[in-house]
Tab-separated table of N, CA, C and O in Angstrom:
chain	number	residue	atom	x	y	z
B	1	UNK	N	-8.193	-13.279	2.766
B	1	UNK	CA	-7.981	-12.743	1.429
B	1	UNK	C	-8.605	-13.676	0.410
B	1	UNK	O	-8.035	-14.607	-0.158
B	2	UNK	N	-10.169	-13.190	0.231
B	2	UNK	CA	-10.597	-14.338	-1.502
B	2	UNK	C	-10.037	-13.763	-2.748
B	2	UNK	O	-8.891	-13.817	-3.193
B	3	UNK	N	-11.270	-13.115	-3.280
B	3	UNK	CA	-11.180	-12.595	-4.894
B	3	UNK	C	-9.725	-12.422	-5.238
B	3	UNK	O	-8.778	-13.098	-5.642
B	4	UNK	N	-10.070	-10.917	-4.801
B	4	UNK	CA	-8.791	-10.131	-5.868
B	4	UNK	C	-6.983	-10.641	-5.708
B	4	UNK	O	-6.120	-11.009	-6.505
B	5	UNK	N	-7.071	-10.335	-3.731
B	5	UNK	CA	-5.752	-10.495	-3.499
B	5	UNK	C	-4.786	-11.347	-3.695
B	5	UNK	O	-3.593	-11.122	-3.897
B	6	UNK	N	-5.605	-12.779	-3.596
B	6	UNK	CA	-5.328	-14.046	-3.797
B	6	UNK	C	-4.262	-14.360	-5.676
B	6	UNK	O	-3.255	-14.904	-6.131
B	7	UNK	N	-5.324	-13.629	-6.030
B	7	UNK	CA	-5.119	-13.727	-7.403
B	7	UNK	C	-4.127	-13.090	-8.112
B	7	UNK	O	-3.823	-13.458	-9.247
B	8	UNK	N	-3.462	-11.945	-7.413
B	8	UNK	CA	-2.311	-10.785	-7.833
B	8	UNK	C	-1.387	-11.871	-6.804
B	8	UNK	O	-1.580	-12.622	-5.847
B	9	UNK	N	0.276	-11.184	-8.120
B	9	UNK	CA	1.199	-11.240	-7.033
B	9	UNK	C	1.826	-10.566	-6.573
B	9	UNK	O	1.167	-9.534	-6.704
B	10	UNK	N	2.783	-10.268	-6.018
B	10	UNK	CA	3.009	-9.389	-4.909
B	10	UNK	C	3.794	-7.981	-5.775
B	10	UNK	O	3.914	-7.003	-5.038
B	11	UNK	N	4.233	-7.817	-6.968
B	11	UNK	CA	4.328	-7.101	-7.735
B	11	UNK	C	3.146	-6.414	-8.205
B	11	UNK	O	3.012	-5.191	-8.180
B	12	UNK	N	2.224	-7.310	-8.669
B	12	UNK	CA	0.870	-6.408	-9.173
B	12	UNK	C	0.140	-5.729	-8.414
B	12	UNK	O	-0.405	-4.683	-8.766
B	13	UNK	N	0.012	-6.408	-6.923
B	13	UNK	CA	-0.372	-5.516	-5.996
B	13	UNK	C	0.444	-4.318	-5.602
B	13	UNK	O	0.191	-3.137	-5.363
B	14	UNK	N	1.487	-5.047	-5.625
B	14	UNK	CA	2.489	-2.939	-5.190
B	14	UNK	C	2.011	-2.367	-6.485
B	14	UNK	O	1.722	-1.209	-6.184
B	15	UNK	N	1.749	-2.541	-7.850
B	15	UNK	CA	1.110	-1.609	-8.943
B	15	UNK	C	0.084	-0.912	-8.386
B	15	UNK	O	-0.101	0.300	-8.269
B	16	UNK	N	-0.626	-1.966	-8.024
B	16	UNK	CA	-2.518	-2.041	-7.854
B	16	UNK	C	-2.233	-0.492	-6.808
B	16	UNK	O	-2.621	0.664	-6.981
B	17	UNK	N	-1.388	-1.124	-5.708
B	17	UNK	CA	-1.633	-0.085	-4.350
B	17	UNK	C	-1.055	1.487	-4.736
B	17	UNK	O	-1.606	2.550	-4.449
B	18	UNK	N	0.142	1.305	-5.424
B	18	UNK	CA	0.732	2.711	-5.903
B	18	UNK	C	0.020	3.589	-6.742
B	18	UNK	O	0.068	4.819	-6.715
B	19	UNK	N	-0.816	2.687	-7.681
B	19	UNK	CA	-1.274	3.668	-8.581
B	19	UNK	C	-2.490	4.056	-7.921
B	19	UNK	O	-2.611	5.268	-8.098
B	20	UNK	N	-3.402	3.628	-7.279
B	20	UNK	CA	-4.426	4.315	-6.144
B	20	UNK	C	-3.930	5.141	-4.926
B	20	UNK	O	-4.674	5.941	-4.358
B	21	UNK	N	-2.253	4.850	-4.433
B	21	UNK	CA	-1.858	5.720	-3.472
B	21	UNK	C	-1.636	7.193	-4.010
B	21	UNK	O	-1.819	8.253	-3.410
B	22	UNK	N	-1.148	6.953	-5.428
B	22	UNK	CA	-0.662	8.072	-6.234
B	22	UNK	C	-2.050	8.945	-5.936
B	22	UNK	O	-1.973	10.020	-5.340
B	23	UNK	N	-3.585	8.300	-6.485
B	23	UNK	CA	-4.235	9.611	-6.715
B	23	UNK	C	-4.057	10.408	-4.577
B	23	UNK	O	-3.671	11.542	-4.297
B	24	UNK	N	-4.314	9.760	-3.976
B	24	UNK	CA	-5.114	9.925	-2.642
B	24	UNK	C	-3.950	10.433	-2.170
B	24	UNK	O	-4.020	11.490	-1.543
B	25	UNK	N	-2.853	9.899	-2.337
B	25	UNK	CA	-1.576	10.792	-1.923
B	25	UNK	C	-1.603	11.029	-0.113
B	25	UNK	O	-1.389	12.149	0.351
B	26	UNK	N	-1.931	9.660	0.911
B	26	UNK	CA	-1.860	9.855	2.319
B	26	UNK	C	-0.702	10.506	2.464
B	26	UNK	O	0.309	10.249	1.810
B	27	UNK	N	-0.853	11.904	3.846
B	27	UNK	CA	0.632	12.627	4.210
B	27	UNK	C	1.025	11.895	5.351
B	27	UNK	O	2.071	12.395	5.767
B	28	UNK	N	0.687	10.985	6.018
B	28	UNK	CA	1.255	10.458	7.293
B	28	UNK	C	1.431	8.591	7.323
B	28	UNK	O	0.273	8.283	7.604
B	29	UNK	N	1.849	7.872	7.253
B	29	UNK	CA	1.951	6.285	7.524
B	29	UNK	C	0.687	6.153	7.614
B	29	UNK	O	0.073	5.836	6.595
B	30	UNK	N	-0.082	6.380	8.960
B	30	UNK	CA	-0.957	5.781	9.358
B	30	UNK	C	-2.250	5.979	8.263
B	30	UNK	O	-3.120	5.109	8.249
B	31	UNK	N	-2.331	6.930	7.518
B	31	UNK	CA	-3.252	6.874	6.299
B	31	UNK	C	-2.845	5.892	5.219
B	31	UNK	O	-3.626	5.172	4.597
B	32	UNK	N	-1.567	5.947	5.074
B	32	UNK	CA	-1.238	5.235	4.060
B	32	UNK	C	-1.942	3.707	4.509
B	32	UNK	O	-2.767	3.067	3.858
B	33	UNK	N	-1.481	3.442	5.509
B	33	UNK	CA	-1.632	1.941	6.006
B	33	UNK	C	-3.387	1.518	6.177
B	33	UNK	O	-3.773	0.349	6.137
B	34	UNK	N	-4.464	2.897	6.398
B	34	UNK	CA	-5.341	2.487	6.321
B	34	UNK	C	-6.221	2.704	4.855
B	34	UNK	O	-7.381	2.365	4.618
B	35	UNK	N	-5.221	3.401	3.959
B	35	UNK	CA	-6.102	3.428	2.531
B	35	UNK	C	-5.480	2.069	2.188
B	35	UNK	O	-5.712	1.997	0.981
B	36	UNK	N	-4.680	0.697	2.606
B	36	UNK	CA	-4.587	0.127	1.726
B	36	UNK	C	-5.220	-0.889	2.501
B	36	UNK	O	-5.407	-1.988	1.981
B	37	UNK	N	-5.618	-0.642	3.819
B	37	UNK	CA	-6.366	-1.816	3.822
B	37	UNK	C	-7.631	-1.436	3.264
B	37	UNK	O	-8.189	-2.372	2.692
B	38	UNK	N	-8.390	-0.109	3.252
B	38	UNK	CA	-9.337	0.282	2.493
B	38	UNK	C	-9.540	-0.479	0.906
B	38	UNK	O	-10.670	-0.820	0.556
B	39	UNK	N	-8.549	-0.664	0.161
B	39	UNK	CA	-7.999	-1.388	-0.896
B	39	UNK	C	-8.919	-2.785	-0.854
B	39	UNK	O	-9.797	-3.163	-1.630
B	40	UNK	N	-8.438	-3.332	0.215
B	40	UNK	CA	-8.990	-4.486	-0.277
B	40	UNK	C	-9.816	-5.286	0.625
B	40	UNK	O	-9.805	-6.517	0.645
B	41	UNK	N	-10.675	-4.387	1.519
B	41	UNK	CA	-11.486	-4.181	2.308
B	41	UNK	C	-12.712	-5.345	2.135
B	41	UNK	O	-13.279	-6.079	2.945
B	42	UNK	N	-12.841	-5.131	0.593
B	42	UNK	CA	-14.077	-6.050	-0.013
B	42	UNK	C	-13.699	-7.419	-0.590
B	42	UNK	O	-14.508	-8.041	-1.278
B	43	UNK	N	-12.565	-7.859	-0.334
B	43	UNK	CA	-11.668	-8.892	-1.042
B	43	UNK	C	-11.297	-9.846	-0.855
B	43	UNK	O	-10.853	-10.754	-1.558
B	44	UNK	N	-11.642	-9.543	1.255
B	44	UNK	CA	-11.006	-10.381	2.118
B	44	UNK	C	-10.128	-9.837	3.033
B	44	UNK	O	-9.443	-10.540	3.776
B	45	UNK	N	-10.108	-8.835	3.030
B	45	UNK	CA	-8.825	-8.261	3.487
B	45	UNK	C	-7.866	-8.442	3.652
B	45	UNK	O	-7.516	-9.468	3.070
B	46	UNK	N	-6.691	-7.729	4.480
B	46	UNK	CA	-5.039	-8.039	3.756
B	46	UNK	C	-4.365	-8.082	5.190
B	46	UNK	O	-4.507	-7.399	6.204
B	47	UNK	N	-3.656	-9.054	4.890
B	47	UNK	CA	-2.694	-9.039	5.943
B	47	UNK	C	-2.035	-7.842	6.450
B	47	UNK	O	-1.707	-6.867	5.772
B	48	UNK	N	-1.843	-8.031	7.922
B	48	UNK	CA	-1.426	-6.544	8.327
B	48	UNK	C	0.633	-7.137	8.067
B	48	UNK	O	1.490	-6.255	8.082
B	49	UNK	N	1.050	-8.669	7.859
B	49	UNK	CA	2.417	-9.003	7.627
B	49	UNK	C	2.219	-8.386	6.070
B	49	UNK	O	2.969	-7.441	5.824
B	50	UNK	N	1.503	-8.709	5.218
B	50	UNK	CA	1.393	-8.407	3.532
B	50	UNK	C	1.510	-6.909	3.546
B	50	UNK	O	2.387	-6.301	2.933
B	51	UNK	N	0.362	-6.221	4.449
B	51	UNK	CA	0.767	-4.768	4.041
B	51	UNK	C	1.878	-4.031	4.273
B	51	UNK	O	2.314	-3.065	3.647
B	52	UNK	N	2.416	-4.743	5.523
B	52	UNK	CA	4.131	-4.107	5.611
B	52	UNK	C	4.954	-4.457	4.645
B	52	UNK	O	5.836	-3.615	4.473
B	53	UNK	N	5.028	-5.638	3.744
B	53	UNK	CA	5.491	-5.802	2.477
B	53	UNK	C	5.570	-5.109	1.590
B	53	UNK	O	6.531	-4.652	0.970
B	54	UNK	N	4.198	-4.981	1.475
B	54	UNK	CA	4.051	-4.095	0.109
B	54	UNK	C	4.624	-2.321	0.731
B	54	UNK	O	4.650	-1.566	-0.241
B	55	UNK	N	4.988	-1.694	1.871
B	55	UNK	CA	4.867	-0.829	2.088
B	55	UNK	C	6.349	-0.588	1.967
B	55	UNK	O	6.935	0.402	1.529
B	56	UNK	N	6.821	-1.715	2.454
B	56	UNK	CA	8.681	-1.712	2.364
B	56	UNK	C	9.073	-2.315	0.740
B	56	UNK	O	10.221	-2.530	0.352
B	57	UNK	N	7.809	-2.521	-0.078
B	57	UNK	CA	8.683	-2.406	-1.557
B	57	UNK	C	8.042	-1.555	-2.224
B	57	UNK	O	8.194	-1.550	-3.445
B	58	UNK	N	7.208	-0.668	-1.636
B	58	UNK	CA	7.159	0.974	-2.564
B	58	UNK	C	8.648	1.917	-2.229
B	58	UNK	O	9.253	2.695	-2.965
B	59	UNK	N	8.969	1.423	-0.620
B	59	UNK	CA	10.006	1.869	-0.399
B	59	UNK	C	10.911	1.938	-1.208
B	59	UNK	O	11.431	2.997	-1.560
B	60	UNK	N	11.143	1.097	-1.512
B	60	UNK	CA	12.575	0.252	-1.882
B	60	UNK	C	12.688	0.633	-3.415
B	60	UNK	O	13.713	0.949	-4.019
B	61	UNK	N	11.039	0.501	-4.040
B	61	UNK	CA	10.755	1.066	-5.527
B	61	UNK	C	11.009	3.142	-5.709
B	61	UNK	O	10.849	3.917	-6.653
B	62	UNK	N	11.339	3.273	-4.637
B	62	UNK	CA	11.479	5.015	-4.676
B	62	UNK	C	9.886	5.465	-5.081
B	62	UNK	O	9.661	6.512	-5.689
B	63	UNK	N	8.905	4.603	-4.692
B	63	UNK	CA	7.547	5.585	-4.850
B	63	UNK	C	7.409	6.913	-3.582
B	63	UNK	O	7.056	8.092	-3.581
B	64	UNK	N	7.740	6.257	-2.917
B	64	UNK	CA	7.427	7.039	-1.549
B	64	UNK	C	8.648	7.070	-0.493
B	64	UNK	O	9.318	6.037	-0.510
B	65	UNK	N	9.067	8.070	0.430
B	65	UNK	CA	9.698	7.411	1.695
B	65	UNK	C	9.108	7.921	2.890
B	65	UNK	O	9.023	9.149	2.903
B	66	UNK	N	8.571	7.181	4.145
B	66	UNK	CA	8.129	7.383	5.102
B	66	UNK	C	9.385	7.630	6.069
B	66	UNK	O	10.358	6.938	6.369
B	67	UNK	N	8.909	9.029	6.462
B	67	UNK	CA	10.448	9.751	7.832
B	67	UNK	C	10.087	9.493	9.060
B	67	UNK	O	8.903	9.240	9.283
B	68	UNK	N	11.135	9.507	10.212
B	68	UNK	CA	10.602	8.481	11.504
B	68	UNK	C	9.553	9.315	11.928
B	68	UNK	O	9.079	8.833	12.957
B	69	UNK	N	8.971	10.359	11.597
B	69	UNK	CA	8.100	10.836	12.524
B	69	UNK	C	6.629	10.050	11.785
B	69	UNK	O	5.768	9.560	12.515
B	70	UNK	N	6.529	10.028	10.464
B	70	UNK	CA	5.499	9.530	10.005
B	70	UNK	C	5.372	9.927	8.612
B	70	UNK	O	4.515	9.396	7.906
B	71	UNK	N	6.187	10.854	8.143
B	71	UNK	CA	5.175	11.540	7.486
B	71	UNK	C	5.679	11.169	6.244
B	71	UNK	O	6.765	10.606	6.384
B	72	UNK	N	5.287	11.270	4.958
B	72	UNK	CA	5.195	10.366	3.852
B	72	UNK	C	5.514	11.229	2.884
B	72	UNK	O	4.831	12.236	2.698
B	73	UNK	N	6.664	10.922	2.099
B	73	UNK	CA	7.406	12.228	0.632
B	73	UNK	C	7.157	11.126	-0.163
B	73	UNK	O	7.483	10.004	0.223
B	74	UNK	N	6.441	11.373	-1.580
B	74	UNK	CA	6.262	10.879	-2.149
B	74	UNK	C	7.722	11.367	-3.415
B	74	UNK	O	7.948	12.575	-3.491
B	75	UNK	N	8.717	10.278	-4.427
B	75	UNK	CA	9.429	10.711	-5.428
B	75	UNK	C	8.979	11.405	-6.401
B	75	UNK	O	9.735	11.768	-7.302
């Protein structure tokens, strides 16, 4: 992780990631998980421990909830 990621903290990135998940709107986990490494693809890329972070505090923020099968309801 150089540029960008380094430089956000772990709040600005759950911004950064929500408000780009918002437009693209993945219906299953496994999209979700690869538009955000898509995210920051050019940056350095992101931890696959960081992206479960950020994925369990959109949770937690009521952006989204992922159901055990996969599939992704956005609030």
């Amino acid at each position: 992780m150089q540029d960008i990621a380094p430089r956000m903290s772990h709040s600005q990135r759950a911004t950064y990631v929500s408000e780009r998940l918002k437009k693209l709107s993945p219906k299953k986990r496994d999209g979700v998980v690869r538009s955000i490494d898509a995210m920051f693809q050019f940056n350095g890329g992101i931890s696959a421990e960081e992206r479960e972070k950020l994925i369990a505090t959109l949770q937690k923020q009521k952006f989204f909830s992922i159901a055990q099968d996969g599939r992704v309801t956005y609030m």
